[in-house]
């Protein structure tokens, strides 16, 4: 894009030089076209043999009819005709799909205001006609691109383009004029693609309009040729899910890749026009004049613009007491006497070193004295001054004191001002100038066709980039804040959760949902969606009925290897809208023991990257800081996996009472824009099945467990689960010793073997007693952590007795275990049932397999 713009600018410089130094009839067309033709020919050397549909060309006068079928045309003139009015030029980037075309003029399409004492120059009627039609082609192409970006229908885009042009042709009774609209898609090498309506391929689109066989108004039967305009654009589509209706729709953003190629140029090739321009300039810069008064300022690097986008020109400004005159880089001066101004006002945003503009409202009689590209129904003109230039300083030193200053602009004026700021002071690259499109492109790349919630779209794409969080700060008793605590196995997450509750119970009424018990021992640990949502419903209803002044807060303590995405969807997708609106996730805290992070040969434990995915975890508590643990290595690894999360070092999971809690108990860190965006990037499909979660309960394997429960094991390709049920009592000491012998290992091919986790409910004899009881068993081979606790003592929360109410909590004390049976679940790699049965036989001689 940059190279194409540079060679286009070089072509304009050559045309300006050649047309000023030679008579029109002696100017070689090949000389004018040399910068673009050389750029294309040399660039195509490494693409030899590749067929290109589009090729660059420059045609002048009546030869512009050949732009319709360039390449199949006959001979054209080698020199510009002395009476030539315009030219059509098309540039094509070699080995790339970029191309654009413009129509430029050799004679002006307006007559400057007659206030001087020297001869006037009259506007050529044919030049005015060509310019008028060319302005319509620009409007038609812009409208077609907008229609196509919203509908992805080339037929609708064509209809919109033709509806923009045909009224003018009907008004002028031009029945023989031919209109050709094209909308083509190209691949990255510039080869033409076949597309169908409704498809948004990864392609570069080129939209163009050609109006040919234009009759002359001055010479009956004469053909003026054609005018042509085309632009290159790309689309990016994101699927948006309406959270209220559940419907999906495409949200498309568009960027014009060739918007920086000037739309208008007028090269004064006629001798009379050049003489007029030179004498007019000398008169405007002379001393005091009886008509225009004394000179107030003369500044360069000034821009004159109308209300249409990209309809601006650069040049110099002359201000006298009797009016202003703009001297463009190309073309005749634009003069506006004070008598033909309704108002001239200054606006600079009331800030220093900001773009300043003179907003001029002209009278209707001045319309014929300004270029067609600047004309608009409100007769508004904008003269822009860049800060830190001589013209900017002269404006405020010599003109501002006598000019009314605007405090604000109208909606239309503000749009023009913002566009001028972007063009003159804003980004130089297409990416920086179109941040919303490239945000959409980034989303499209990561999400593929997965949806994004409509309430999240503007936040992620930067419309609210100035705000740290898209949620407003929570007010007391406005919402129930949910704090989620999880962790990798054997990382003391229970201790972390208890410290959070204990240290903050003075001003907070905690409600704890602990899902770490073996409710269904036949299938391992489960996170029950229905039970959690019932729990949240009770908490919200009780919250509205409390009057003790304490803020209610929910803590969810999740089982090992729980998919956090499922929990978030459970909360945000609560089937009762009132309950979902009353809940807000404050933060997600994950406990990590560095000693329990690796299995063998530095292989991380299963689901380690998934449980700690960026955006889903806000606080990481490192619960083992001993010298034998790889603390620094794991800390660096966590930073790479989850760079947005804060890290807290708390040995054994025992948090400090002040600074650690400030981070964990944040009200909005989970909802910050950076975390929201990271969630979509790390799990693009996390909103894809939200409606399914609300309508149809997620089920476990057929015949296993409750229908509304969801197995929380994050799926791993090689991680296996094997459940053994047996009768008889185990010996606690033997069980402990035998568990520590279960070590994972890797073979010569790098394949893992062995047990990673053991968990379940078993019947053991109480130490020093003949009475047996059910014990909760958990073992992690990564750090040899063995935990065998009587089931009736598991997860006691003594500090919660005064803040937790029975009707709010879920009863997790009941177990689906027969009076004389036990159940253990083994998670690992390449597990063999026979080996595990032998393992159980070694724990006691009285075990009988079921």
JSON list of C-alpha atoms in Angstrom, two decimals, residues 728-820:
[
{"chain": "A", "resi": 728, "resn": "UNK", "atom": "CA", "xyz": [-13.76, -55.17, 52.62]},
{"chain": "A", "resi": 729, "resn": "UNK", "atom": "CA", "xyz": [-11.75, -52.89, 54.86]},
{"chain": "A", "resi": 730, "resn": "UNK", "atom": "CA", "xyz": [-8.40, -51.37, 53.90]},
{"chain": "A", "resi": 731, "resn": "UNK", "atom": "CA", "xyz": [-5.54, -50.72, 56.29]},
{"chain": "A", "resi": 732, "resn": "UNK", "atom": "CA", "xyz": [-4.81, -46.98, 56.42]},
{"chain": "A", "resi": 733, "resn": "UNK", "atom": "CA", "xyz": [-1.05, -47.39, 56.92]},
{"chain": "A", "resi": 734, "resn": "UNK", "atom": "CA", "xyz": [-0.70, -49.98, 54.17]},
{"chain": "A", "resi": 735, "resn": "UNK", "atom": "CA", "xyz": [-2.82, -47.87, 51.84]},
{"chain": "A", "resi": 736, "resn": "UNK", "atom": "CA", "xyz": [-0.61, -44.84, 52.51]},
{"chain": "A", "resi": 737, "resn": "UNK", "atom": "CA", "xyz": [2.60, -46.78, 51.85]},
{"chain": "A", "resi": 738, "resn": "UNK", "atom": "CA", "xyz": [1.28, -48.42, 48.71]},
{"chain": "A", "resi": 739, "resn": "UNK", "atom": "CA", "xyz": [-0.02, -45.15, 47.26]},
{"chain": "A", "resi": 740, "resn": "UNK", "atom": "CA", "xyz": [3.46, -43.64, 47.43]},
{"chain": "A", "resi": 741, "resn": "UNK", "atom": "CA", "xyz": [4.76, -46.43, 45.20]},
{"chain": "A", "resi": 742, "resn": "UNK", "atom": "CA", "xyz": [2.53, -45.27, 42.34]},
{"chain": "A", "resi": 743, "resn": "UNK", "atom": "CA", "xyz": [4.84, -43.20, 40.16]},
{"chain": "A", "resi": 744, "resn": "UNK", "atom": "CA", "xyz": [4.30, -42.14, 36.55]},
{"chain": "A", "resi": 745, "resn": "UNK", "atom": "CA", "xyz": [7.16, -42.78, 34.14]},
{"chain": "A", "resi": 746, "resn": "UNK", "atom": "CA", "xyz": [7.92, -42.44, 30.44]},
{"chain": "A", "resi": 747, "resn": "UNK", "atom": "CA", "xyz": [9.16, -45.15, 28.09]},
{"chain": "A", "resi": 748, "resn": "UNK", "atom": "CA", "xyz": [11.75, -44.93, 25.34]},
{"chain": "A", "resi": 749, "resn": "UNK", "atom": "CA", "xyz": [9.19, -43.44, 22.95]},
{"chain": "A", "resi": 750, "resn": "UNK", "atom": "CA", "xyz": [8.26, -40.72, 25.46]},
{"chain": "A", "resi": 751, "resn": "UNK", "atom": "CA", "xyz": [4.87, -42.28, 26.25]},
{"chain": "A", "resi": 752, "resn": "UNK", "atom": "CA", "xyz": [3.65, -41.80, 29.81]},
{"chain": "A", "resi": 753, "resn": "UNK", "atom": "CA", "xyz": [2.62, -44.72, 32.03]},
{"chain": "A", "resi": 754, "resn": "UNK", "atom": "CA", "xyz": [1.31, -44.91, 35.58]},
{"chain": "A", "resi": 755, "resn": "UNK", "atom": "CA", "xyz": [-1.06, -43.23, 37.99]},
{"chain": "A", "resi": 756, "resn": "UNK", "atom": "CA", "xyz": [-1.40, -39.48, 38.42]},
{"chain": "A", "resi": 757, "resn": "UNK", "atom": "CA", "xyz": [-4.35, -39.14, 40.82]},
{"chain": "A", "resi": 758, "resn": "UNK", "atom": "CA", "xyz": [-6.22, -41.48, 43.14]},
{"chain": "A", "resi": 759, "resn": "UNK", "atom": "CA", "xyz": [-9.41, -40.39, 44.84]},
{"chain": "A", "resi": 760, "resn": "UNK", "atom": "CA", "xyz": [-12.51, -41.98, 46.28]},
{"chain": "A", "resi": 761, "resn": "UNK", "atom": "CA", "xyz": [-14.35, -43.24, 49.33]},
{"chain": "A", "resi": 762, "resn": "UNK", "atom": "CA", "xyz": [-13.11, -46.38, 51.05]},
{"chain": "A", "resi": 763, "resn": "UNK", "atom": "CA", "xyz": [-13.96, -48.29, 54.22]},
{"chain": "A", "resi": 764, "resn": "UNK", "atom": "CA", "xyz": [-11.07, -48.53, 56.66]},
{"chain": "A", "resi": 765, "resn": "UNK", "atom": "CA", "xyz": [-10.70, -49.62, 60.27]},
{"chain": "A", "resi": 766, "resn": "UNK", "atom": "CA", "xyz": [-10.27, -46.69, 62.65]},
{"chain": "A", "resi": 767, "resn": "UNK", "atom": "CA", "xyz": [-6.78, -46.62, 64.19]},
{"chain": "A", "resi": 768, "resn": "UNK", "atom": "CA", "xyz": [-6.78, -48.36, 67.59]},
{"chain": "A", "resi": 769, "resn": "UNK", "atom": "CA", "xyz": [-10.33, -49.60, 67.11]},
{"chain": "A", "resi": 770, "resn": "UNK", "atom": "CA", "xyz": [-12.16, -52.49, 65.50]},
{"chain": "A", "resi": 771, "resn": "UNK", "atom": "CA", "xyz": [-14.87, -50.16, 64.20]},
{"chain": "A", "resi": 772, "resn": "UNK", "atom": "CA", "xyz": [-14.66, -49.33, 60.51]},
{"chain": "A", "resi": 773, "resn": "UNK", "atom": "CA", "xyz": [-15.67, -46.05, 58.86]},
{"chain": "A", "resi": 774, "resn": "UNK", "atom": "CA", "xyz": [-15.75, -44.39, 55.46]},
{"chain": "A", "resi": 775, "resn": "UNK", "atom": "CA", "xyz": [-12.67, -42.33, 54.62]},
{"chain": "A", "resi": 776, "resn": "UNK", "atom": "CA", "xyz": [-12.12, -39.74, 51.89]},
{"chain": "A", "resi": 777, "resn": "UNK", "atom": "CA", "xyz": [-8.91, -40.67, 50.04]},
{"chain": "A", "resi": 778, "resn": "UNK", "atom": "CA", "xyz": [-6.92, -38.43, 47.72]},
{"chain": "A", "resi": 779, "resn": "UNK", "atom": "CA", "xyz": [-3.43, -38.93, 46.36]},
{"chain": "A", "resi": 780, "resn": "UNK", "atom": "CA", "xyz": [-1.32, -36.97, 43.86]},
{"chain": "A", "resi": 781, "resn": "UNK", "atom": "CA", "xyz": [1.78, -38.72, 42.56]},
{"chain": "A", "resi": 782, "resn": "UNK", "atom": "CA", "xyz": [3.32, -35.46, 41.36]},
{"chain": "A", "resi": 783, "resn": "UNK", "atom": "CA", "xyz": [4.30, -34.50, 44.93]},
{"chain": "A", "resi": 784, "resn": "UNK", "atom": "CA", "xyz": [3.42, -37.71, 46.85]},
{"chain": "A", "resi": 785, "resn": "UNK", "atom": "CA", "xyz": [0.62, -35.89, 48.65]},
{"chain": "A", "resi": 786, "resn": "UNK", "atom": "CA", "xyz": [-1.55, -38.39, 50.52]},
{"chain": "A", "resi": 787, "resn": "UNK", "atom": "CA", "xyz": [-4.69, -37.23, 52.32]},
{"chain": "A", "resi": 788, "resn": "UNK", "atom": "CA", "xyz": [-6.91, -39.76, 54.14]},
{"chain": "A", "resi": 789, "resn": "UNK", "atom": "CA", "xyz": [-9.62, -38.12, 56.25]},
{"chain": "A", "resi": 790, "resn": "UNK", "atom": "CA", "xyz": [-12.77, -39.49, 57.78]},
{"chain": "A", "resi": 791, "resn": "UNK", "atom": "CA", "xyz": [-15.66, -38.47, 55.52]},
{"chain": "A", "resi": 792, "resn": "UNK", "atom": "CA", "xyz": [-17.62, -36.93, 58.36]},
{"chain": "A", "resi": 793, "resn": "UNK", "atom": "CA", "xyz": [-14.69, -34.65, 59.18]},
{"chain": "A", "resi": 794, "resn": "UNK", "atom": "CA", "xyz": [-13.82, -33.61, 55.62]},
{"chain": "A", "resi": 795, "resn": "UNK", "atom": "CA", "xyz": [-13.90, -29.91, 54.76]},
{"chain": "A", "resi": 796, "resn": "UNK", "atom": "CA", "xyz": [-15.10, -28.63, 58.09]},
{"chain": "A", "resi": 797, "resn": "UNK", "atom": "CA", "xyz": [-15.53, -24.85, 58.07]},
{"chain": "A", "resi": 798, "resn": "UNK", "atom": "CA", "xyz": [-15.49, -23.88, 61.76]},
{"chain": "A", "resi": 799, "resn": "UNK", "atom": "CA", "xyz": [-15.00, -20.20, 61.02]},
{"chain": "A", "resi": 800, "resn": "UNK", "atom": "CA", "xyz": [-18.21, -20.18, 59.02]},
{"chain": "A", "resi": 801, "resn": "UNK", "atom": "CA", "xyz": [-20.60, -21.27, 61.74]},
{"chain": "A", "resi": 802, "resn": "UNK", "atom": "CA", "xyz": [-21.80, -17.74, 62.42]},
{"chain": "A", "resi": 803, "resn": "UNK", "atom": "CA", "xyz": [-22.06, -16.59, 58.83]},
{"chain": "A", "resi": 804, "resn": "UNK", "atom": "CA", "xyz": [-23.40, -19.59, 56.91]},
{"chain": "A", "resi": 805, "resn": "UNK", "atom": "CA", "xyz": [-27.04, -20.56, 57.13]},
{"chain": "A", "resi": 806, "resn": "UNK", "atom": "CA", "xyz": [-28.19, -24.11, 56.62]},
{"chain": "A", "resi": 807, "resn": "UNK", "atom": "CA", "xyz": [-30.89, -23.22, 54.12]},
{"chain": "A", "resi": 808, "resn": "UNK", "atom": "CA", "xyz": [-28.32, -21.57, 51.87]},
{"chain": "A", "resi": 809, "resn": "UNK", "atom": "CA", "xyz": [-25.88, -24.46, 51.67]},
{"chain": "A", "resi": 810, "resn": "UNK", "atom": "CA", "xyz": [-25.90, -27.73, 49.77]},
{"chain": "A", "resi": 811, "resn": "UNK", "atom": "CA", "xyz": [-25.83, -30.93, 51.81]},
{"chain": "A", "resi": 812, "resn": "UNK", "atom": "CA", "xyz": [-22.74, -32.80, 50.65]},
{"chain": "A", "resi": 813, "resn": "UNK", "atom": "CA", "xyz": [-22.65, -35.29, 53.51]},
{"chain": "A", "resi": 814, "resn": "UNK", "atom": "CA", "xyz": [-24.69, -38.01, 51.85]},
{"chain": "A", "resi": 815, "resn": "UNK", "atom": "CA", "xyz": [-22.75, -40.58, 49.83]},
{"chain": "A", "resi": 816, "resn": "UNK", "atom": "CA", "xyz": [-23.99, -43.07, 47.30]},
{"chain": "A", "resi": 817, "resn": "UNK", "atom": "CA", "xyz": [-21.93, -45.86, 48.84]},
{"chain": "A", "resi": 818, "resn": "UNK", "atom": "CA", "xyz": [-23.24, -49.20, 49.98]},
{"chain": "A", "resi": 819, "resn": "UNK", "atom": "CA", "xyz": [-22.70, -50.09, 53.61]},
{"chain": "A", "resi": 820, "resn": "UNK", "atom": "CA", "xyz": [-19.92, -52.60, 52.85]}
]
